[in-house]
Amino acid sequence: MAPSFDLTGRRALVTGSSRGLGLAMASALAGAGASIVLNARDEVALGAAAADLAATGADVHALAFDVTSEESVTDAVMHCEKEIGPIDILINNAGIQIRGPLEDFAFDKFELMLSTHVVSTFAVSKAVAKGMIGRGHGKIINICSVLSSAARPNVAPYGAAKAAVANLTRGMAADWAPRGLNINAIAPGYFKTELNKALIADPKFNDWVEQRTPQGRWGEVEELGGAAVFLASPASNFINGHVLYVDGGFTAVV
Ligand code: NDP
């Protein structure tokens, strides 16, 4: 029998999905039949993204909250489960980038990197996993990076956070796979989004990405959709604690 990538009847919460990779993955899940809950802090941008996605025929709700606030996360997930419906799929995607030399990197900015990427992944997953465990199934996808397993100058705090997200993914699988959940990660290569605005504007960096990536180019945001649908669907039911690189071959070569 052909494996099922069908998400009909499933509901997905995608954090940080008013634009960029989060919105692209949410659109892909909607295309596979899932109902979508979009999230970000900026309510206006979130509302616009939700309206655009709904215009394609998708079932979409918008839920504005800050993933770094435990109270907001708990309230939002409770509200969602009560008023919208159970969450079957969670993508922990919200993220930021702060670049700078490590010797001058401010303590509070380092903490913000950890809080936005690592603590938030724990907090949102903890809030959502309670319901998933009760129902005996659920798919959690954490967003890592090629910097989960390698370093570059000026982004050490980001790399530290993304490496932690990779091992948090394995830890979640250790705790929650026995309860019926699948927890995996996607590690994207270089994609042209708002987060990389400064890099896209730098011709030297563009050349480096094109030469360093075996496929010779940046990724298109839509190219993350296949991995997201796969890890959210029954087709990946025996995959747990895995980090799937979607990077045009970047991490396969030196
Ligand atoms: P964008 O900057 O385009 O989008 C980030 C999204 O996250 C926005 O919707 C933003 O909305 C939201 N967000 C940021 N902080 C918070 C917060 N505290 N609470 C809730 N939402 C938040 O980034 P990308 O799409 O490029 O990145 C998405 C994820 O992919 C990140 O985790 C990033 O680290 C990762 N990634 C990206 C790569 C790339 O090449 N682009 C490569 C590897 C990983 P708002 O500001 O309104 O809250």
PDB file of C-alpha atoms and ligand atoms in Angstrom:
ATOM      1  CA  MET A   1       0.000   0.000   0.000  1.00  0.00           C
ATOM      2  CA  ALA A   2       1.266   3.508  -0.769  1.00  0.00           C
ATOM      3  CA  PRO A   3       2.295   5.475   2.361  1.00  0.00           C
ATOM      4  CA  SER A   4      -0.131   8.197   3.488  1.00  0.00           C
ATOM      5  CA  PHE A   5       0.875  11.850   3.463  1.00  0.00           C
ATOM      6  CA  ASP A   6      -2.765  12.868   4.040  1.00  0.00           C
ATOM      7  CA  LEU A   7      -3.346  15.328   6.903  1.00  0.00           C
ATOM      8  CA  THR A   8      -7.133  15.599   6.544  1.00  0.00           C
ATOM      9  CA  GLY A   9      -8.766  15.997   9.979  1.00  0.00           C
ATOM     10  CA  ARG A  10      -5.471  17.032  11.628  1.00  0.00           C
ATOM     11  CA  ARG A  11      -4.795  20.460  13.175  1.00  0.00           C
ATOM     12  CA  ALA A  12      -1.332  22.030  13.091  1.00  0.00           C
ATOM     13  CA  LEU A  13       0.058  24.872  15.208  1.00  0.00           C
ATOM     14  CA  VAL A  14       3.094  26.468  13.543  1.00  0.00           C
ATOM     15  CA  THR A  15       4.920  29.033  15.676  1.00  0.00           C
ATOM     16  CA  GLY A  16       6.487  32.046  13.942  1.00  0.00           C
ATOM     17  CA  SER A  17       4.360  31.577  10.840  1.00  0.00           C
ATOM     18  CA  SER A  18       3.406  35.119   9.761  1.00  0.00           C
ATOM     19  CA  ARG A  19       6.119  34.902   7.055  1.00  0.00           C
ATOM     20  CA  GLY A  20       9.202  32.992   5.892  1.00  0.00           C
ATOM     21  CA  LEU A  21       9.752  29.298   6.523  1.00  0.00           C
ATOM     22  CA  GLY A  22       6.904  29.002   9.064  1.00  0.00           C
ATOM     23  CA  LEU A  23       4.289  30.336   6.647  1.00  0.00           C
ATOM     24  CA  ALA A  24       5.638  28.145   3.821  1.00  0.00           C
ATOM     25  CA  MET A  25       5.454  25.005   6.000  1.00  0.00           C
ATOM     26  CA  ALA A  26       1.954  25.961   7.219  1.00  0.00           C
ATOM     27  CA  SER A  27       0.825  26.371   3.585  1.00  0.00           C
ATOM     28  CA  ALA A  28       2.248  22.938   2.719  1.00  0.00           C
ATOM     29  CA  LEU A  29       0.432  21.307   5.662  1.00  0.00           C
ATOM     30  CA  ALA A  30      -2.795  23.048   4.605  1.00  0.00           C
ATOM     31  CA  GLY A  31      -2.265  21.721   1.067  1.00  0.00           C
ATOM     32  CA  ALA A  32      -2.073  18.199   2.535  1.00  0.00           C
ATOM     33  CA  GLY A  33      -5.435  18.759   4.255  1.00  0.00           C
ATOM     34  CA  ALA A  34      -4.553  20.040   7.747  1.00  0.00           C
ATOM     35  CA  SER A  35      -6.364  22.841   9.574  1.00  0.00           C
ATOM     36  CA  ILE A  36      -3.839  25.509  10.495  1.00  0.00           C
ATOM     37  CA  VAL A  37      -3.205  27.716  13.529  1.00  0.00           C
ATOM     38  CA  LEU A  38      -0.741  30.471  12.614  1.00  0.00           C
ATOM     39  CA  ASN A  39       1.283  32.284  15.306  1.00  0.00           C
ATOM     40  CA  ALA A  40       3.567  35.321  15.652  1.00  0.00           C
ATOM     41  CA  ARG A  41       3.773  38.400  17.913  1.00  0.00           C
ATOM     42  CA  ASP A  42       2.766  41.087  15.389  1.00  0.00           C
ATOM     43  CA  GLU A  43      -1.023  40.725  15.153  1.00  0.00           C
ATOM     44  CA  VAL A  44      -1.367  42.805  11.990  1.00  0.00           C
ATOM     45  CA  ALA A  45       1.159  40.785   9.979  1.00  0.00           C
ATOM     46  CA  LEU A  46      -0.308  37.574  11.413  1.00  0.00           C
ATOM     47  CA  GLY A  47      -3.850  38.573  10.414  1.00  0.00           C
ATOM     48  CA  ALA A  48      -2.696  39.381   6.870  1.00  0.00           C
ATOM     49  CA  ALA A  49      -0.908  36.016   6.538  1.00  0.00           C
ATOM     50  CA  ALA A  50      -3.985  34.189   7.871  1.00  0.00           C
ATOM     51  CA  ALA A  51      -6.260  35.999   5.395  1.00  0.00           C
ATOM     52  CA  ASP A  52      -3.942  35.124   2.476  1.00  0.00           C
ATOM     53  CA  LEU A  53      -3.795  31.458   3.472  1.00  0.00           C
ATOM     54  CA  ALA A  54      -7.570  31.302   4.057  1.00  0.00           C
ATOM     55  CA  ALA A  55      -8.062  32.734   0.545  1.00  0.00           C
ATOM     56  CA  THR A  56      -6.503  29.524  -0.841  1.00  0.00           C
ATOM     57  CA  GLY A  57      -9.373  27.561   0.747  1.00  0.00           C
ATOM     58  CA  ALA A  58      -7.505  26.501   3.900  1.00  0.00           C
ATOM     59  CA  ASP A  59      -9.081  26.348   7.362  1.00  0.00           C
ATOM     60  CA  VAL A  60      -6.952  28.908   9.258  1.00  0.00           C
ATOM     61  CA  HIS A  61      -6.927  30.484  12.721  1.00  0.00           C
ATOM     62  CA  ALA A  62      -4.519  33.159  13.968  1.00  0.00           C
ATOM     63  CA  LEU A  63      -3.187  33.002  17.521  1.00  0.00           C
ATOM     64  CA  ALA A  64      -0.842  35.849  18.497  1.00  0.00           C
ATOM     65  CA  PHE A  65       1.483  35.111  21.409  1.00  0.00           C
ATOM     66  CA  ASP A  66       5.136  35.408  22.362  1.00  0.00           C
ATOM     67  CA  VAL A  67       6.798  31.987  22.555  1.00  0.00           C
ATOM     68  CA  THR A  68       9.284  33.302  25.156  1.00  0.00           C
ATOM     69  CA  SER A  69       6.519  33.903  27.726  1.00  0.00           C
ATOM     70  CA  GLU A  70       5.511  30.741  29.592  1.00  0.00           C
ATOM     71  CA  GLU A  71       2.235  32.335  30.709  1.00  0.00           C
ATOM     72  CA  SER A  72       1.273  33.447  27.177  1.00  0.00           C
ATOM     73  CA  VAL A  73       2.184  30.030  25.766  1.00  0.00           C
ATOM     74  CA  THR A  74       0.102  28.157  28.366  1.00  0.00           C
ATOM     75  CA  ASP A  75      -2.902  30.490  27.915  1.00  0.00           C
ATOM     76  CA  ALA A  76      -2.715  30.310  24.101  1.00  0.00           C
ATOM     77  CA  VAL A  77      -2.477  26.520  23.950  1.00  0.00           C
ATOM     78  CA  MET A  78      -5.346  26.162  26.467  1.00  0.00           C
ATOM     79  CA  HIS A  79      -7.447  28.617  24.440  1.00  0.00           C
ATOM     80  CA  CYS A  80      -6.648  26.756  21.210  1.00  0.00           C
ATOM     81  CA  GLU A  81      -7.504  23.300  22.563  1.00  0.00           C
ATOM     82  CA  LYS A  82     -10.787  24.600  24.074  1.00  0.00           C
ATOM     83  CA  GLU A  83     -12.047  27.032  21.424  1.00  0.00           C
ATOM     84  CA  ILE A  84     -10.461  25.822  18.160  1.00  0.00           C
ATOM     85  CA  GLY A  85      -9.733  22.162  18.760  1.00  0.00           C
ATOM     86  CA  PRO A  86      -6.971  19.687  19.650  1.00  0.00           C
ATOM     87  CA  ILE A  87      -3.481  20.193  18.237  1.00  0.00           C
ATOM     88  CA  ASP A  88      -2.233  17.089  16.398  1.00  0.00           C
ATOM     89  CA  ILE A  89       0.877  18.655  14.838  1.00  0.00           C
ATOM     90  CA  LEU A  90       3.223  21.271  16.315  1.00  0.00           C
ATOM     91  CA  ILE A  91       6.059  22.952  14.431  1.00  0.00           C
ATOM     92  CA  ASN A  92       8.396  24.895  16.747  1.00  0.00           C
ATOM     93  CA  ASN A  93       9.656  27.358  14.149  1.00  0.00           C
ATOM     94  CA  ALA A  94       9.658  30.868  15.747  1.00  0.00           C
ATOM     95  CA  GLY A  95      13.163  32.273  15.650  1.00  0.00           C
ATOM     96  CA  ILE A  96      15.398  35.319  15.527  1.00  0.00           C
ATOM     97  CA  GLN A  97      19.000  36.026  14.603  1.00  0.00           C
ATOM     98  CA  ILE A  98      21.394  38.428  16.352  1.00  0.00           C
ATOM     99  CA  ARG A  99      24.871  38.541  14.794  1.00  0.00           C
ATOM    100  CA  GLY A 100      28.031  39.924  16.342  1.00  0.00           C
ATOM    101  CA  PRO A 101      31.522  39.111  17.609  1.00  0.00           C
ATOM    102  CA  LEU A 102      31.320  36.814  20.615  1.00  0.00           C
ATOM    103  CA  GLU A 103      33.680  38.925  22.768  1.00  0.00           C
ATOM    104  CA  ASP A 104      31.204  41.846  22.571  1.00  0.00           C
ATOM    105  CA  PHE A 105      27.965  39.832  22.614  1.00  0.00           C
ATOM    106  CA  ALA A 106      25.642  41.153  25.359  1.00  0.00           C
ATOM    107  CA  PHE A 107      24.615  38.709  28.102  1.00  0.00           C
ATOM    108  CA  ASP A 108      20.918  39.553  27.760  1.00  0.00           C
ATOM    109  CA  LYS A 109      21.034  39.003  23.986  1.00  0.00           C
ATOM    110  CA  PHE A 110      22.602  35.569  24.514  1.00  0.00           C
ATOM    111  CA  GLU A 111      19.790  34.771  26.963  1.00  0.00           C
ATOM    112  CA  LEU A 112      17.219  36.001  24.416  1.00  0.00           C
ATOM    113  CA  MET A 113      18.648  33.623  21.790  1.00  0.00           C
ATOM    114  CA  LEU A 114      18.310  30.675  24.175  1.00  0.00           C
ATOM    115  CA  SER A 115      14.875  31.761  25.309  1.00  0.00           C
ATOM    116  CA  THR A 116      13.515  32.274  21.762  1.00  0.00           C
ATOM    117  CA  HIS A 117      14.867  29.020  20.311  1.00  0.00           C
ATOM    118  CA  VAL A 118      15.376  26.519  23.151  1.00  0.00           C
ATOM    119  CA  VAL A 119      13.202  27.482  26.133  1.00  0.00           C
ATOM    120  CA  SER A 120      10.278  28.263  23.811  1.00  0.00           C
ATOM    121  CA  THR A 121      10.579  24.859  22.107  1.00  0.00           C
ATOM    122  CA  PHE A 122      10.391  23.256  25.551  1.00  0.00           C
ATOM    123  CA  ALA A 123       7.514  25.485  26.709  1.00  0.00           C
ATOM    124  CA  VAL A 124       5.242  25.168  23.662  1.00  0.00           C
ATOM    125  CA  SER A 125       5.954  21.434  23.345  1.00  0.00           C
ATOM    126  CA  LYS A 126       5.253  20.852  27.044  1.00  0.00           C
ATOM    127  CA  ALA A 127       1.907  22.678  26.790  1.00  0.00           C
ATOM    128  CA  VAL A 128       0.878  20.844  23.606  1.00  0.00           C
ATOM    129  CA  ALA A 129       2.280  17.399  24.534  1.00  0.00           C
ATOM    130  CA  LYS A 130      -0.101  17.102  27.514  1.00  0.00           C
ATOM    131  CA  GLY A 131      -3.082  16.840  25.130  1.00  0.00           C
ATOM    132  CA  MET A 132      -1.170  14.700  22.627  1.00  0.00           C
ATOM    133  CA  ILE A 133      -0.181  12.196  25.338  1.00  0.00           C
ATOM    134  CA  GLY A 134      -3.816  12.001  26.501  1.00  0.00           C
ATOM    135  CA  ARG A 135      -4.929  11.265  22.925  1.00  0.00           C
ATOM    136  CA  GLY A 136      -2.058   8.808  22.333  1.00  0.00           C
ATOM    137  CA  HIS A 137      -0.654  10.493  19.222  1.00  0.00           C
ATOM    138  CA  GLY A 138       0.971  13.710  18.029  1.00  0.00           C
ATOM    139  CA  LYS A 139       3.730  14.985  15.742  1.00  0.00           C
ATOM    140  CA  ILE A 140       6.218  17.606  16.912  1.00  0.00           C
ATOM    141  CA  ILE A 141       8.720  19.101  14.465  1.00  0.00           C
ATOM    142  CA  ASN A 142      11.483  21.366  15.798  1.00  0.00           C
ATOM    143  CA  ILE A 143      13.362  23.706  13.477  1.00  0.00           C
ATOM    144  CA  CYS A 144      17.140  23.379  13.709  1.00  0.00           C
ATOM    145  CA  SER A 145      19.785  24.699  11.289  1.00  0.00           C
ATOM    146  CA  VAL A 146      23.010  23.684   9.567  1.00  0.00           C
ATOM    147  CA  LEU A 147      24.449  25.615  12.539  1.00  0.00           C
ATOM    148  CA  SER A 148      23.078  22.875  14.851  1.00  0.00           C
ATOM    149  CA  SER A 149      26.189  20.899  13.957  1.00  0.00           C
ATOM    150  CA  ALA A 150      28.738  23.423  12.629  1.00  0.00           C
ATOM    151  CA  ALA A 151      29.908  26.952  13.397  1.00  0.00           C
ATOM    152  CA  ARG A 152      30.578  30.231  11.609  1.00  0.00           C
ATOM    153  CA  PRO A 153      31.969  33.541  12.868  1.00  0.00           C
ATOM    154  CA  ASN A 154      29.522  36.004  14.500  1.00  0.00           C
ATOM    155  CA  VAL A 155      26.689  33.496  15.081  1.00  0.00           C
ATOM    156  CA  ALA A 156      27.926  31.390  18.024  1.00  0.00           C
ATOM    157  CA  PRO A 157      24.874  32.129  20.255  1.00  0.00           C
ATOM    158  CA  TYR A 158      22.509  31.094  17.432  1.00  0.00           C
ATOM    159  CA  GLY A 159      24.524  27.912  16.830  1.00  0.00           C
ATOM    160  CA  ALA A 160      24.531  27.083  20.539  1.00  0.00           C
ATOM    161  CA  ALA A 161      20.753  27.487  20.635  1.00  0.00           C
ATOM    162  CA  LYS A 162      20.170  25.413  17.482  1.00  0.00           C
ATOM    163  CA  ALA A 163      22.475  22.614  18.730  1.00  0.00           C
ATOM    164  CA  ALA A 164      20.430  22.540  21.930  1.00  0.00           C
ATOM    165  CA  VAL A 165      17.218  22.281  19.899  1.00  0.00           C
ATOM    166  CA  ALA A 166      18.665  19.223  18.087  1.00  0.00           C
ATOM    167  CA  ASN A 167      19.397  17.416  21.330  1.00  0.00           C
ATOM    168  CA  LEU A 168      16.135  18.583  22.906  1.00  0.00           C
ATOM    169  CA  THR A 169      14.466  16.829  19.943  1.00  0.00           C
ATOM    170  CA  ARG A 170      16.207  13.557  20.903  1.00  0.00           C
ATOM    171  CA  GLY A 171      15.292  14.080  24.563  1.00  0.00           C
ATOM    172  CA  MET A 172      11.631  14.658  23.685  1.00  0.00           C
ATOM    173  CA  ALA A 173      11.681  11.435  21.642  1.00  0.00           C
ATOM    174  CA  ALA A 174      13.160   9.571  24.622  1.00  0.00           C
ATOM    175  CA  ASP A 175      10.392  10.846  26.934  1.00  0.00           C
ATOM    176  CA  TRP A 176       7.413  10.967  24.607  1.00  0.00           C
ATOM    177  CA  ALA A 177       7.886   8.296  21.894  1.00  0.00           C
ATOM    178  CA  PRO A 178       6.738   5.690  24.466  1.00  0.00           C
ATOM    179  CA  ARG A 179       3.562   7.810  24.872  1.00  0.00           C
ATOM    180  CA  GLY A 180       2.712   7.622  21.145  1.00  0.00           C
ATOM    181  CA  LEU A 181       4.324  10.862  19.925  1.00  0.00           C
ATOM    182  CA  ASN A 182       6.781  11.415  17.047  1.00  0.00           C
ATOM    183  CA  ILE A 183       9.317  14.189  17.656  1.00  0.00           C
ATOM    184  CA  ASN A 184      11.711  15.068  14.853  1.00  0.00           C
ATOM    185  CA  ALA A 185      13.543  18.106  13.529  1.00  0.00           C
ATOM    186  CA  ILE A 186      14.177  19.803  10.209  1.00  0.00           C
ATOM    187  CA  ALA A 187      17.535  21.542   9.732  1.00  0.00           C
ATOM    188  CA  PRO A 188      17.249  24.007   6.842  1.00  0.00           C
ATOM    189  CA  GLY A 189      20.258  25.257   4.885  1.00  0.00           C
ATOM    190  CA  TYR A 190      20.314  28.854   3.631  1.00  0.00           C
ATOM    191  CA  PHE A 191      16.902  30.241   2.623  1.00  0.00           C
ATOM    192  CA  LYS A 192      16.077  33.783   1.493  1.00  0.00           C
ATOM    193  CA  THR A 193      13.896  35.160   4.294  1.00  0.00           C
ATOM    194  CA  GLU A 194      13.666  38.280   6.468  1.00  0.00           C
ATOM    195  CA  LEU A 195      15.982  36.592   9.017  1.00  0.00           C
ATOM    196  CA  ASN A 196      18.793  36.562   6.425  1.00  0.00           C
ATOM    197  CA  LYS A 197      18.124  40.067   5.006  1.00  0.00           C
ATOM    198  CA  ALA A 198      21.650  41.280   5.822  1.00  0.00           C
ATOM    199  CA  LEU A 199      23.263  38.200   4.238  1.00  0.00           C
ATOM    200  CA  ILE A 200      21.142  38.386   1.075  1.00  0.00           C
ATOM    201  CA  ALA A 201      22.251  42.010   0.587  1.00  0.00           C
ATOM    202  CA  ASP A 202      25.944  41.019   0.797  1.00  0.00           C
ATOM    203  CA  PRO A 203      27.263  39.869  -2.630  1.00  0.00           C
ATOM    204  CA  LYS A 204      30.253  38.120  -1.019  1.00  0.00           C
ATOM    205  CA  PHE A 205      27.975  36.056   1.201  1.00  0.00           C
ATOM    206  CA  ASN A 206      25.744  35.209  -1.778  1.00  0.00           C
ATOM    207  CA  ASP A 207      28.765  33.905  -3.693  1.00  0.00           C
ATOM    208  CA  TRP A 208      29.834  31.878  -0.656  1.00  0.00           C
ATOM    209  CA  VAL A 209      26.367  30.236  -0.296  1.00  0.00           C
ATOM    210  CA  GLU A 210      26.252  29.407  -4.013  1.00  0.00           C
ATOM    211  CA  GLN A 211      29.752  27.901  -3.987  1.00  0.00           C
ATOM    212  CA  ARG A 212      29.430  26.124  -0.627  1.00  0.00           C
ATOM    213  CA  THR A 213      26.037  24.501  -1.407  1.00  0.00           C
ATOM    214  CA  PRO A 214      26.394  21.513  -3.791  1.00  0.00           C
ATOM    215  CA  GLN A 215      23.103  22.463  -5.487  1.00  0.00           C
ATOM    216  CA  GLY A 216      24.655  25.887  -6.166  1.00  0.00           C
ATOM    217  CA  ARG A 217      21.889  28.121  -4.801  1.00  0.00           C
ATOM    218  CA  TRP A 218      19.809  29.298  -1.830  1.00  0.00           C
ATOM    219  CA  GLY A 219      16.736  27.228  -0.947  1.00  0.00           C
ATOM    220  CA  GLU A 220      13.222  28.333  -1.914  1.00  0.00           C
ATOM    221  CA  VAL A 221      10.895  28.458   1.122  1.00  0.00           C
ATOM    222  CA  GLU A 222       8.426  26.111  -0.617  1.00  0.00           C
ATOM    223  CA  GLU A 223      11.182  23.456  -0.654  1.00  0.00           C
ATOM    224  CA  LEU A 224      10.709  22.871   3.092  1.00  0.00           C
ATOM    225  CA  GLY A 225       7.091  21.810   2.545  1.00  0.00           C
ATOM    226  CA  GLY A 226       7.846  18.203   1.594  1.00  0.00           C
ATOM    227  CA  ALA A 227       9.876  17.516   4.744  1.00  0.00           C
ATOM    228  CA  ALA A 228       7.230  19.194   6.937  1.00  0.00           C
ATOM    229  CA  VAL A 229       4.348  17.195   5.427  1.00  0.00           C
ATOM    230  CA  PHE A 230       6.372  13.961   5.639  1.00  0.00           C
ATOM    231  CA  LEU A 231       7.247  14.416   9.336  1.00  0.00           C
ATOM    232  CA  ALA A 232       3.653  15.482  10.133  1.00  0.00           C
ATOM    233  CA  SER A 233       2.026  12.552   8.324  1.00  0.00           C
ATOM    234  CA  PRO A 234       1.481   8.806   8.906  1.00  0.00           C
ATOM    235  CA  ALA A 235       4.312   8.182   6.369  1.00  0.00           C
ATOM    236  CA  SER A 236       6.835   8.959   9.164  1.00  0.00           C
ATOM    237  CA  ASN A 237       5.154   6.959  11.951  1.00  0.00           C
ATOM    238  CA  PHE A 238       8.334   4.944  12.814  1.00  0.00           C
ATOM    239  CA  ILE A 239      10.720   7.919  12.691  1.00  0.00           C
ATOM    240  CA  ASN A 240      11.632   9.501  16.028  1.00  0.00           C
ATOM    241  CA  GLY A 241      14.418  11.790  17.277  1.00  0.00           C
ATOM    242  CA  HIS A 242      15.720  12.365  13.739  1.00  0.00           C
ATOM    243  CA  VAL A 243      17.183  15.607  12.369  1.00  0.00           C
ATOM    244  CA  LEU A 244      16.379  15.897   8.648  1.00  0.00           C
ATOM    245  CA  TYR A 245      18.703  18.290   6.792  1.00  0.00           C
ATOM    246  CA  VAL A 246      17.054  20.187   3.921  1.00  0.00           C
ATOM    247  CA  ASP A 247      20.110  22.054   2.686  1.00  0.00           C
ATOM    248  CA  GLY A 248      20.908  21.254  -0.953  1.00  0.00           C
ATOM    249  CA  GLY A 249      23.748  18.985   0.248  1.00  0.00           C
ATOM    250  CA  PHE A 250      25.452  21.699   2.367  1.00  0.00           C
ATOM    251  CA  THR A 251      26.252  19.453   5.359  1.00  0.00           C
ATOM    252  CA  ALA A 252      27.295  16.511   3.186  1.00  0.00           C
ATOM    253  CA  VAL A 253      30.473  18.213   1.908  1.00  0.00           C
ATOM    254  CA  VAL A 254      33.426  20.232   3.236  1.00  0.00           C
TER     255      VAL A 254
HETATM  256  P1  NDP B   1      11.665  35.108   9.661  1.00  0.00           P
HETATM  257  O1  NDP B   1      12.365  36.209  10.364  1.00  0.00           O
HETATM  258  O2  NDP B   1      11.288  35.294   8.239  1.00  0.00           O
HETATM  259  O3  NDP B   1      10.337  34.713  10.481  1.00  0.00           O
HETATM  260  C1  NDP B   1      10.363  34.535  11.861  1.00  0.00           C
HETATM  261  C2  NDP B   1       8.960  34.337  12.380  1.00  0.00           C
HETATM  262  O4  NDP B   1       9.019  34.083  13.788  1.00  0.00           O
HETATM  263  C3  NDP B   1       8.069  35.557  12.191  1.00  0.00           C
HETATM  264  O5  NDP B   1       6.756  35.124  11.928  1.00  0.00           O
HETATM  265  C4  NDP B   1       8.143  36.241  13.556  1.00  0.00           C
HETATM  266  O6  NDP B   1       7.020  37.087  13.753  1.00  0.00           O
HETATM  267  C5  NDP B   1       8.179  35.010  14.473  1.00  0.00           C
HETATM  268  N1  NDP B   1       8.729  35.205  15.814  1.00  0.00           N
HETATM  269  C6  NDP B   1       9.955  35.667  16.154  1.00  0.00           C
HETATM  270  N2  NDP B   1      10.083  35.718  17.487  1.00  0.00           N
HETATM  271  C7  NDP B   1       8.916  35.254  18.016  1.00  0.00           C
HETATM  272  C8  NDP B   1       8.424  35.090  19.332  1.00  0.00           C
HETATM  273  N3  NDP B   1       9.160  35.393  20.405  1.00  0.00           N
HETATM  274  N4  NDP B   1       7.169  34.592  19.510  1.00  0.00           N
HETATM  275  C9  NDP B   1       6.417  34.264  18.438  1.00  0.00           C
HETATM  276  N5  NDP B   1       6.820  34.422  17.161  1.00  0.00           N
HETATM  277  C10 NDP B   1       8.056  34.919  16.945  1.00  0.00           C
HETATM  278  O7  NDP B   1      12.610  33.832   9.853  1.00  0.00           O
HETATM  279  P2  NDP B   1      12.749  32.477   9.000  1.00  0.00           P
HETATM  280  O8  NDP B   1      11.482  32.100   8.382  1.00  0.00           O
HETATM  281  O9  NDP B   1      13.974  32.579   8.195  1.00  0.00           O
HETATM  282  O10 NDP B   1      13.111  31.458  10.187  1.00  0.00           O
HETATM  283  C11 NDP B   1      12.179  30.545  10.750  1.00  0.00           C
HETATM  284  C12 NDP B   1      12.934  29.520  11.569  1.00  0.00           C
HETATM  285  O11 NDP B   1      13.838  28.814  10.715  1.00  0.00           O
HETATM  286  C13 NDP B   1      13.796  30.113  12.688  1.00  0.00           C
HETATM  287  O12 NDP B   1      13.779  29.247  13.800  1.00  0.00           O
HETATM  288  C14 NDP B   1      15.181  30.147  12.071  1.00  0.00           C
HETATM  289  O13 NDP B   1      16.185  30.141  13.042  1.00  0.00           O
HETATM  290  C15 NDP B   1      15.148  28.871  11.267  1.00  0.00           C
HETATM  291  N6  NDP B   1      16.106  28.785  10.188  1.00  0.00           N
HETATM  292  C16 NDP B   1      16.090  29.664   9.133  1.00  0.00           C
HETATM  293  C17 NDP B   1      16.986  29.534   8.094  1.00  0.00           C
HETATM  294  C18 NDP B   1      16.983  30.434   6.908  1.00  0.00           C
HETATM  295  O14 NDP B   1      17.863  30.290   6.043  1.00  0.00           O
HETATM  296  N7  NDP B   1      16.054  31.369   6.766  1.00  0.00           N
HETATM  297  C19 NDP B   1      17.996  28.473   8.094  1.00  0.00           C
HETATM  298  C20 NDP B   1      17.927  27.588   9.250  1.00  0.00           C
HETATM  299  C21 NDP B   1      17.009  27.753  10.233  1.00  0.00           C
HETATM  300  P3  NDP B   1       6.973  38.272  14.884  1.00  0.00           P
HETATM  301  O15 NDP B   1       8.275  39.005  14.770  1.00  0.00           O
HETATM  302  O16 NDP B   1       5.763  39.082  14.530  1.00  0.00           O
HETATM  303  O17 NDP B   1       6.818  37.573  16.187  1.00  0.00           O
END
